[in-house]
Amino acid sequence: MNLVFLGPPGSGKGTQAIRVAKAMSLAHISTGDLLREAVKNKTELGKKVEDIMKKGQLVPDEIVISLIGQKISAIEKAKGFILDGFPRNLPQAESLKFMFDHKKMKLDKALLLQVSDSEVVKRLSGRWHCSKCNSGYNYPRNMPKHEGVCDKDGEPLLRRADDEESVVRNRLEVYKRETSPVEKFYRKESILKEIEGEQIPDKVFQDILTAVK
Ligand code: AMP
């Protein structure tokens, strides 16, 4: 089964994508993670995209389309995957369709996690992660035992550079302008499933599993 996860920043799609991928034995492909990794490792690609990501803008289509193409080709067809953070605009959705047609594969469902703007800003301003093991924390729901350090390894917690409030507002604007048309694209193809993303994470997870059955 091949799935796409859509939703504004902070909708929980990354967390849910990892959980669903594990439960269904699917590969998890996150363009955001791949790009952040490149920035961290200071690769040529990382240097090209760092400033764009800091501002909360989309990196050029040819970069992410090529990244996704390489990843999809590397996964066995039988396994199936979840795309998290891709496609982000109509040209990317059309390229993905072209890639699937070419490989005689199909996209089974696109899951849209619905979360309001005010909830997004609230969630992202409280989002922290461990600088070493990447464990995530959310204030006030899931706080570390000791302020500013990871429960697992005691390393300092960091925030993503693009989780600062003005950047979050920009990312929301970009989502509405660029990514909302992708929702319509998949609704027209009759594969869009809408999920209420403001429920407790376990209920969101269950709703996703029901939607993909
Ligand atoms: P995410 O982790 O999905 O929120 O992505 C973080 C940032 O990576 C975005 O704000 C963009 O700058 C970049 N990015 C991730 N996926 C894409 C994509 N499909 N197209 C363009 N830029 C992307």
Coordinates of N, CA and C and ligand atoms in Angstrom, one line a residue:
M1 N 0.8 -1.2 0.0 CA 0.0 0.0 0.0 C 0.9 1.3 0.0
N2 N 0.5 2.2 -0.8 CA 1.3 3.5 -0.9 C 0.3 4.6 -0.4
L3 N 0.8 5.4 0.5 CA 0.0 6.5 1.1 C 0.8 7.8 1.1
V4 N 0.0 8.9 1.0 CA 0.5 10.2 1.1 C -0.1 10.8 2.4
F5 N 0.6 11.5 3.2 CA 0.1 12.2 4.4 C 0.1 13.7 4.1
L6 N -1.0 14.4 4.2 CA -1.1 15.8 4.0 C -1.6 16.5 5.3
G7 N -1.3 17.7 5.5 CA -1.7 18.4 6.7 C -0.8 19.6 6.9
P8 N -1.3 20.7 7.6 CA -0.5 21.8 7.8 C 0.7 21.5 8.7
P9 N 1.7 22.4 8.8 CA 2.8 22.1 9.8 C 2.2 21.9 11.2
G10 N 2.7 21.0 12.0 CA 2.1 20.9 13.3 C 0.9 20.1 13.4
S11 N 0.4 19.5 12.3 CA -0.8 18.7 12.3 C -0.6 17.3 12.9
G12 N 0.7 17.0 13.1 CA 1.0 15.6 13.7 C 1.2 14.6 12.6
K13 N 1.3 15.1 11.3 CA 1.5 14.1 10.3 C 2.8 13.3 10.3
G14 N 3.8 14.0 10.8 CA 5.1 13.3 10.9 C 5.1 12.2 11.9
T15 N 4.5 12.5 13.1 CA 4.4 11.5 14.2 C 3.5 10.4 13.8
Q16 N 2.4 10.7 13.2 CA 1.4 9.6 12.8 C 2.0 8.8 11.7
A17 N 2.7 9.4 10.7 CA 3.3 8.7 9.6 C 4.3 7.6 10.1
I18 N 5.1 8.0 11.1 CA 6.1 7.1 11.6 C 5.3 5.9 12.3
R19 N 4.3 6.2 13.1 CA 3.5 5.2 13.8 C 2.8 4.3 12.8
V20 N 2.1 4.8 11.8 CA 1.4 4.0 10.9 C 2.3 3.2 10.1
A21 N 3.5 3.7 9.7 CA 4.5 3.0 8.9 C 4.9 1.8 9.7
K22 N 5.1 1.9 10.9 CA 5.6 0.8 11.8 C 4.5 -0.2 11.9
A23 N 3.3 0.2 12.1 CA 2.1 -0.7 12.3 C 1.8 -1.5 11.0
M24 N 2.1 -0.9 9.9 CA 1.7 -1.5 8.6 C 2.9 -2.0 7.8
S25 N 4.1 -2.0 8.5 CA 5.4 -2.4 7.8 C 5.6 -1.7 6.5
L26 N 5.4 -0.4 6.5 CA 5.6 0.4 5.3 C 6.9 1.3 5.5
A27 N 7.5 1.7 4.4 CA 8.7 2.6 4.5 C 8.2 4.0 4.8
H28 N 8.9 4.8 5.6 CA 8.5 6.1 5.8 C 9.4 7.1 5.1
I29 N 8.9 7.9 4.2 CA 9.8 8.8 3.5 C 9.3 10.3 3.8
S30 N 10.2 11.0 4.5 CA 9.8 12.4 4.8 C 10.8 13.3 4.1
T31 N 10.3 14.2 3.2 CA 11.2 15.1 2.5 C 11.9 16.1 3.5
G32 N 11.1 16.5 4.5 CA 11.6 17.4 5.6 C 12.8 16.8 6.3
D33 N 12.7 15.5 6.7 CA 13.8 14.8 7.4 C 15.0 14.7 6.5
L34 N 14.7 14.3 5.2 CA 15.9 14.2 4.3 C 16.6 15.5 4.1
L35 N 15.8 16.6 4.0 CA 16.5 17.9 3.8 C 17.2 18.4 5.0
R36 N 16.6 18.1 6.2 CA 17.2 18.5 7.5 C 18.5 17.8 7.7
E37 N 18.5 16.5 7.3 CA 19.7 15.7 7.4 C 20.8 16.3 6.5
A38 N 20.5 16.7 5.3 CA 21.4 17.3 4.4 C 22.0 18.6 4.9
V39 N 21.1 19.4 5.6 CA 21.6 20.6 6.2 C 22.6 20.3 7.3
K40 N 22.2 19.4 8.2 CA 23.0 19.0 9.3 C 24.4 18.5 8.8
N41 N 24.4 17.7 7.8 CA 25.7 17.2 7.3 C 26.5 18.1 6.3
K42 N 25.9 19.3 6.2 CA 26.5 20.4 5.3 C 26.9 19.9 3.9
T43 N 26.0 19.1 3.3 CA 26.2 18.6 2.0 C 26.0 19.8 1.0
E44 N 26.3 19.6 -0.3 CA 26.0 20.6 -1.3 C 24.5 20.9 -1.3
L45 N 23.7 19.8 -1.2 CA 22.2 20.0 -1.2 C 21.8 20.8 0.0
G46 N 22.4 20.4 1.2 CA 22.1 21.1 2.4 C 22.4 22.6 2.4
K47 N 23.5 23.0 1.8 CA 23.9 24.4 1.7 C 22.9 25.1 0.8
K48 N 22.4 24.4 -0.3 CA 21.5 25.1 -1.2 C 20.1 25.4 -0.5
V49 N 19.7 24.5 0.4 CA 18.3 24.6 0.9 C 18.2 25.2 2.3
E50 N 19.3 25.4 3.0 CA 19.3 25.8 4.4 C 18.5 27.1 4.6
D51 N 18.8 28.2 3.8 CA 18.2 29.5 4.0 C 16.7 29.4 3.7
I52 N 16.4 28.7 2.6 CA 15.0 28.6 2.2 C 14.2 27.9 3.3
M53 N 14.7 26.9 3.9 CA 14.0 26.2 5.0 C 13.8 27.0 6.2
K54 N 14.9 27.8 6.5 CA 14.8 28.7 7.7 C 13.7 29.7 7.6
K55 N 13.4 30.1 6.3 CA 12.3 31.1 6.1 C 11.0 30.4 6.0
G56 N 10.9 29.1 6.0 CA 9.7 28.4 5.9 C 9.1 28.4 4.5
Q57 N 10.0 28.6 3.5 CA 9.5 28.5 2.1 C 9.8 27.1 1.5
L58 N 9.2 26.9 0.4 CA 9.4 25.6 -0.2 C 10.7 25.5 -1.0
V59 N 11.4 24.4 -0.9 CA 12.6 24.3 -1.7 C 12.2 24.0 -3.2
P60 N 13.1 24.3 -4.2 CA 12.6 24.1 -5.6 C 12.2 22.7 -5.9
D61 N 11.1 22.6 -6.7 CA 10.5 21.3 -7.1 C 11.5 20.3 -7.6
E62 N 12.4 20.7 -8.4 CA 13.3 19.7 -9.0 C 14.2 19.0 -8.0
I63 N 14.5 19.7 -6.9 CA 15.3 19.1 -5.8 C 14.5 18.0 -5.1
V64 N 13.3 18.3 -4.7 CA 12.5 17.3 -3.9 C 12.0 16.2 -4.8
I65 N 11.7 16.5 -6.1 CA 11.2 15.5 -7.0 C 12.3 14.5 -7.2
S66 N 13.5 15.0 -7.4 CA 14.6 14.0 -7.6 C 14.9 13.2 -6.3
L67 N 14.8 13.8 -5.1 CA 15.0 13.1 -3.9 C 14.0 12.0 -3.7
I68 N 12.7 12.3 -4.0 CA 11.6 11.3 -3.9 C 11.8 10.2 -4.9
G69 N 12.2 10.6 -6.1 CA 12.4 9.6 -7.2 C 13.4 8.6 -6.8
Q70 N 14.5 9.1 -6.2 CA 15.6 8.1 -5.8 C 15.1 7.2 -4.7
K71 N 14.4 7.8 -3.7 CA 13.9 7.0 -2.6 C 12.9 5.9 -3.0
I72 N 12.0 6.3 -3.9 CA 11.0 5.4 -4.3 C 11.6 4.2 -5.1
S73 N 12.6 4.6 -6.0 CA 13.3 3.5 -6.7 C 14.0 2.5 -5.9
A74 N 14.5 3.0 -4.7 CA 15.3 2.2 -3.8 C 14.4 1.2 -3.0
I75 N 13.1 1.5 -3.0 CA 12.2 0.6 -2.1 C 11.6 -0.5 -3.0
E76 N 11.6 -1.7 -2.5 CA 11.0 -2.7 -3.3 C 9.5 -2.4 -3.5
K77 N 9.0 -2.7 -4.6 CA 7.6 -2.4 -5.0 C 6.6 -3.1 -4.0
A78 N 7.0 -4.3 -3.5 CA 6.1 -5.1 -2.7 C 5.9 -4.4 -1.3
K79 N 6.9 -3.6 -0.9 CA 6.8 -3.1 0.5 C 5.8 -2.0 0.7
G80 N 5.8 -1.1 -0.2 CA 4.8 0.1 0.0 C 5.4 1.1 0.9
F81 N 4.9 2.4 0.9 CA 5.5 3.4 1.6 C 4.5 4.5 2.0
I82 N 4.9 5.4 2.9 CA 4.2 6.6 3.3 C 5.0 7.8 2.9
L83 N 4.5 8.7 2.1 CA 5.2 9.9 1.8 C 4.7 11.0 2.8
D84 N 5.6 11.6 3.5 CA 5.3 12.6 4.5 C 5.9 13.9 4.1
G85 N 5.0 14.9 3.8 CA 5.6 16.2 3.4 C 5.8 16.3 1.9
F86 N 5.3 15.3 1.1 CA 5.4 15.4 -0.3 C 4.2 14.7 -0.9
P87 N 3.5 15.2 -1.9 CA 3.7 16.4 -2.6 C 3.2 17.7 -1.8
R88 N 3.9 18.8 -2.1 CA 3.5 20.1 -1.4 C 2.9 21.1 -2.3
N89 N 2.9 20.8 -3.6 CA 2.2 21.7 -4.5 C 1.7 20.9 -5.8
L90 N 1.0 21.5 -6.6 CA 0.4 20.7 -7.8 C 1.4 20.2 -8.7
P91 N 2.5 20.9 -9.1 CA 3.5 20.3 -9.9 C 4.1 19.0 -9.3
Q92 N 4.3 19.0 -8.0 CA 4.9 17.8 -7.3 C 3.9 16.7 -7.4
A93 N 2.6 17.0 -7.2 CA 1.5 16.0 -7.2 C 1.5 15.3 -8.6
E94 N 1.6 16.2 -9.6 CA 1.6 15.7 -11.0 C 2.8 14.9 -11.3
S95 N 4.0 15.3 -10.8 CA 5.2 14.5 -11.1 C 5.1 13.1 -10.4
L96 N 4.5 13.1 -9.2 CA 4.3 11.8 -8.5 C 3.4 10.9 -9.3
K97 N 2.4 11.5 -9.8 CA 1.4 10.7 -10.6 C 2.2 10.1 -11.8
F98 N 3.0 10.9 -12.5 CA 3.8 10.5 -13.6 C 4.7 9.3 -13.2
M99 N 5.4 9.5 -12.1 CA 6.3 8.5 -11.6 C 5.6 7.2 -11.3
F100 N 4.5 7.3 -10.7 CA 3.7 6.0 -10.4 C 3.2 5.4 -11.7
D101 N 2.7 6.2 -12.6 CA 2.2 5.6 -13.9 C 3.4 4.9 -14.6
H102 N 4.5 5.5 -14.6 CA 5.7 5.0 -15.3 C 6.1 3.7 -14.7
K103 N 6.0 3.6 -13.3 CA 6.5 2.3 -12.6 C 5.3 1.3 -12.5
K104 N 4.2 1.6 -13.1 CA 3.0 0.8 -12.9 C 2.7 0.6 -11.4
M105 N 2.7 1.7 -10.7 CA 2.4 1.6 -9.3 C 1.2 2.5 -9.1
K106 N 0.5 2.4 -7.9 CA -0.6 3.3 -7.7 C -0.5 3.9 -6.2
L107 N -1.1 5.1 -6.1 CA -1.2 5.7 -4.8 C -2.6 5.3 -4.3
D108 N -2.6 4.7 -3.1 CA -3.9 4.1 -2.6 C -4.8 5.2 -2.0
K109 N -4.1 5.9 -1.1 CA -4.9 7.0 -0.3 C -4.1 8.2 0.0
A110 N -4.7 9.3 0.1 CA -4.1 10.5 0.6 C -4.8 10.9 1.9
L111 N -4.1 10.9 3.0 CA -4.8 11.2 4.3 C -4.5 12.6 4.7
L112 N -5.6 13.4 5.0 CA -5.4 14.8 5.3 C -5.7 15.0 6.8
L113 N -4.8 15.4 7.6 CA -5.0 15.7 9.0 C -5.4 17.1 9.2
Q114 N -6.6 17.3 9.6 CA -7.2 18.7 9.8 C -6.9 19.2 11.2
V115 N -6.2 20.4 11.2 CA -6.0 21.1 12.5 C -6.1 22.6 12.2
S116 N -6.7 23.3 13.2 CA -6.9 24.8 13.0 C -5.6 25.5 13.1
D117 N -5.6 26.8 12.5 CA -4.4 27.6 12.6 C -3.9 27.9 14.0
S118 N -4.9 28.2 14.9 CA -4.5 28.6 16.3 C -3.9 27.4 17.0
E119 N -4.4 26.2 16.7 CA -3.8 25.0 17.3 C -2.4 24.7 16.8
V120 N -2.2 25.0 15.5 CA -0.8 24.8 14.9 C 0.2 25.7 15.6
V121 N -0.2 27.0 15.8 CA 0.8 27.9 16.4 C 1.0 27.5 17.8
K122 N 0.0 27.1 18.5 CA 0.1 26.6 19.9 C 1.1 25.4 20.0
R123 N 0.8 24.5 19.1 CA 1.6 23.2 19.1 C 3.1 23.5 18.8
L124 N 3.3 24.3 17.7 CA 4.7 24.4 17.3 C 5.5 25.2 18.2
S125 N 4.9 26.2 18.9 CA 5.7 27.0 19.8 C 6.1 26.2 21.0
G126 N 5.5 25.0 21.3 CA 5.9 24.2 22.4 C 6.7 22.9 21.9
R127 N 7.1 22.9 20.7 CA 7.7 21.6 20.2 C 9.3 21.7 20.3
W128 N 9.8 20.7 21.0 CA 11.3 20.6 21.2 C 11.7 19.2 20.9
H129 N 13.0 19.0 20.6 CA 13.5 17.7 20.3 C 14.9 17.6 20.9
C130 N 15.4 16.3 21.1 CA 16.7 16.1 21.7 C 17.8 16.3 20.6
S131 N 18.8 17.0 21.0 CA 19.9 17.4 20.0 C 20.6 16.1 19.6
K132 N 20.5 15.0 20.4 CA 21.3 13.8 20.1 C 20.4 12.7 19.5
C133 N 19.4 12.3 20.3 CA 18.6 11.1 19.9 C 17.3 11.5 19.2
N134 N 17.0 12.8 19.1 CA 15.9 13.3 18.3 C 14.5 13.0 19.0
S135 N 14.5 12.5 20.2 CA 13.2 12.3 20.9 C 12.4 13.6 20.9
G136 N 11.1 13.5 20.7 CA 10.3 14.8 20.7 C 9.6 15.1 22.0
Y137 N 9.4 16.3 22.3 CA 8.7 16.8 23.5 C 7.7 17.9 23.1
N138 N 6.5 17.9 23.8 CA 5.6 19.0 23.5 C 5.1 19.6 24.8
Y139 N 5.3 21.0 24.9 CA 4.8 21.7 26.1 C 3.3 22.0 25.9
P140 N 2.4 21.9 26.8 CA 2.6 21.4 28.1 C 2.3 19.9 28.3
R141 N 1.8 19.3 27.1 CA 1.3 17.9 27.2 C 2.3 16.8 27.5
N142 N 3.5 17.0 26.9 CA 4.5 15.9 27.1 C 5.9 16.6 27.4
M143 N 6.1 17.0 28.7 CA 7.3 17.8 29.0 C 8.4 16.9 29.5
P144 N 9.6 17.3 29.4 CA 10.7 16.5 29.9 C 10.7 16.6 31.5
K145 N 11.3 15.6 32.1 CA 11.3 15.6 33.6 C 12.1 16.8 34.1
H146 N 13.2 17.1 33.4 CA 14.0 18.2 33.8 C 14.0 19.2 32.7
E147 N 13.7 20.5 33.0 CA 13.6 21.6 32.0 C 14.8 21.6 31.0
G148 N 14.5 21.5 29.7 CA 15.5 21.7 28.7 C 16.4 20.5 28.4
V149 N 16.2 19.4 29.1 CA 17.1 18.2 28.8 C 16.3 17.0 28.5
C150 N 16.9 16.1 27.7 CA 16.2 14.9 27.2 C 16.1 13.9 28.4
D151 N 14.9 13.2 28.5 CA 14.8 12.2 29.6 C 15.6 11.0 29.3
K152 N 15.9 10.7 28.0 CA 16.6 9.5 27.7 C 18.1 9.5 27.9
D153 N 18.7 10.7 27.4 CA 20.1 10.7 27.5 C 20.7 12.0 28.1
G154 N 19.8 12.9 28.6 CA 20.3 14.1 29.3 C 20.9 15.1 28.4
E155 N 20.7 14.9 27.1 CA 21.3 15.9 26.2 C 20.4 17.1 26.1
P156 N 20.9 18.3 25.7 CA 20.0 19.5 25.6 C 18.9 19.4 24.6
L157 N 17.8 20.0 24.8 CA 16.7 20.0 23.9 C 16.8 21.3 23.0
L158 N 16.4 21.1 21.7 CA 16.5 22.2 20.7 C 15.1 22.4 20.1
R159 N 14.9 23.6 19.5 CA 13.7 23.8 18.7 C 14.1 23.8 17.3
R160 N 13.2 23.5 16.3 CA 13.5 23.6 14.9 C 13.6 25.1 14.6
A161 N 14.6 25.5 13.7 CA 14.7 26.9 13.4 C 13.4 27.5 12.8
D162 N 12.7 26.6 12.1 CA 11.5 27.1 11.4 C 10.2 27.0 12.3
D163 N 10.4 26.7 13.6 CA 9.2 26.7 14.5 C 9.0 28.0 15.2
E164 N 9.8 29.0 14.9 CA 9.6 30.3 15.5 C 8.3 30.9 15.0
E165 N 7.5 31.6 15.8 CA 6.1 32.0 15.5 C 6.0 32.7 14.1
S166 N 6.8 33.7 13.8 CA 6.7 34.4 12.5 C 6.9 33.4 11.3
V167 N 7.8 32.5 11.5 CA 8.1 31.5 10.4 C 6.9 30.5 10.3
V168 N 6.3 30.1 11.5 CA 5.2 29.2 11.5 C 4.1 29.8 10.7
R169 N 3.8 31.2 10.9 CA 2.7 31.9 10.2 C 3.0 31.8 8.7
N170 N 4.3 32.0 8.3 CA 4.6 32.0 6.9 C 4.4 30.6 6.3
R171 N 4.8 29.5 7.1 CA 4.6 28.1 6.7 C 3.1 27.8 6.5
L172 N 2.3 28.4 7.4 CA 0.8 28.2 7.2 C 0.3 28.9 5.9
E173 N 0.8 30.1 5.7 CA 0.4 30.8 4.4 C 0.8 29.9 3.2
V174 N 2.1 29.4 3.2 CA 2.6 28.6 2.1 C 1.7 27.4 2.0
Y175 N 1.3 26.8 3.1 CA 0.5 25.6 3.0 C -0.8 25.9 2.3
K176 N -1.5 27.0 2.7 CA -2.8 27.4 2.1 C -2.6 27.6 0.7
R177 N -1.6 28.4 0.3 CA -1.4 28.8 -1.1 C -1.0 27.6 -2.0
E178 N 0.0 26.9 -1.5 CA 0.6 25.9 -2.4 C 0.0 24.5 -2.2
T179 N -0.2 24.1 -0.9 CA -0.6 22.7 -0.7 C -2.1 22.4 -0.7
S180 N -2.9 23.4 -0.4 CA -4.3 23.2 -0.4 C -4.8 22.7 -1.8
P181 N -4.3 23.2 -2.9 CA -4.7 22.6 -4.2 C -4.4 21.1 -4.3
V182 N -3.4 20.6 -3.6 CA -3.1 19.2 -3.6 C -4.3 18.4 -3.0
E183 N -4.9 19.0 -1.9 CA -6.0 18.3 -1.3 C -7.1 18.1 -2.4
K184 N -7.4 19.2 -3.1 CA -8.4 19.2 -4.2 C -8.1 18.1 -5.2
F185 N -6.8 18.1 -5.6 CA -6.3 17.1 -6.6 C -6.7 15.7 -6.2
Y186 N -6.4 15.3 -5.0 CA -6.7 14.0 -4.5 C -8.2 13.7 -4.2
R187 N -8.9 14.8 -3.9 CA -10.3 14.7 -3.7 C -11.0 14.3 -5.0
K188 N -10.5 15.0 -6.1 CA -11.0 14.7 -7.4 C -10.7 13.3 -7.9
E189 N -9.6 12.7 -7.4 CA -9.2 11.4 -7.7 C -9.9 10.3 -6.8
S190 N -10.7 10.9 -5.9 CA -11.5 10.1 -5.0 C -10.7 9.2 -4.0
I191 N -9.4 9.7 -3.7 CA -8.6 8.9 -2.7 C -8.3 9.8 -1.5
L192 N -8.9 10.9 -1.3 CA -8.7 11.8 -0.2 C -9.5 11.3 1.0
K193 N -8.9 11.1 2.2 CA -9.6 10.8 3.4 C -9.2 11.8 4.5
E194 N -10.3 12.5 5.0 CA -10.0 13.5 6.0 C -10.1 13.0 7.4
I195 N -9.1 13.4 8.2 CA -9.0 12.9 9.6 C -9.0 14.1 10.5
E196 N -9.8 14.0 11.6 CA -9.8 15.1 12.6 C -8.6 15.0 13.4
G197 N -7.7 16.0 13.2 CA -6.3 15.9 13.8 C -6.2 16.5 15.2
E198 N -7.3 17.1 15.7 CA -7.2 17.7 17.0 C -7.7 16.7 18.1
Q199 N -7.9 15.5 17.8 CA -8.3 14.5 18.8 C -7.0 14.0 19.5
I200 N -7.1 13.2 20.5 CA -5.9 12.7 21.2 C -5.1 11.8 20.1
P201 N -3.8 11.8 20.2 CA -3.0 11.0 19.2 C -3.4 9.6 18.9
D202 N -3.8 8.9 20.0 CA -4.3 7.5 19.8 C -5.5 7.4 18.9
K203 N -6.4 8.3 19.1 CA -7.7 8.3 18.3 C -7.4 8.7 16.9
V204 N -6.5 9.6 16.7 CA -6.1 10.0 15.3 C -5.5 8.8 14.6
F205 N -4.6 8.1 15.3 CA -4.0 6.9 14.8 C -5.0 5.8 14.4
Q206 N -6.0 5.6 15.3 CA -7.1 4.6 15.0 C -7.9 5.0 13.8
D207 N -8.2 6.3 13.7 CA -9.0 6.8 12.6 C -8.2 6.6 11.2
I208 N -6.9 6.8 11.3 CA -6.1 6.6 10.1 C -6.2 5.1 9.7
L209 N -6.0 4.2 10.6 CA -6.0 2.8 10.3 C -7.4 2.4 9.7
T210 N -8.4 3.0 10.3 CA -9.8 2.7 9.7 C -9.9 3.2 8.3
A211 N -9.4 4.4 8.1 CA -9.5 5.1 6.8 C -8.7 4.3 5.7
V212 N -7.7 3.6 6.0 CA -6.9 3.0 5.0 C -7.3 1.5 4.7
K213 N -8.2 1.0 5.5 CA -8.6 -0.4 5.4 C -9.3 -0.6 4.1
Ligands
AMP1 P1 8.4 19.5 7.1 O1 9.4 18.8 8.0 O2 7.6 18.6 6.2 O3 7.6 20.5 7.8 O4 9.4 20.3 6.0 C1 10.3 21.3 6.5 C2 10.7 22.2 5.4 O5 11.4 21.4 4.4 C3 9.6 22.9 4.6 O6 9.2 24.1 5.3 C4 10.3 23.2 3.3 O7 11.2 24.3 3.4 C5 11.1 21.9 3.1 N1 10.3 20.9 2.4 C6 9.9 19.7 2.9 N2 9.2 19.0 2.0 C7 9.1 19.8 0.9 C8 8.5 19.6 -0.4 N3 7.8 18.5 -0.8 N4 8.7 20.6 -1.3 C9 9.4 21.7 -1.0 N5 9.9 22.0 0.2 C10 9.8 21.0 1.1

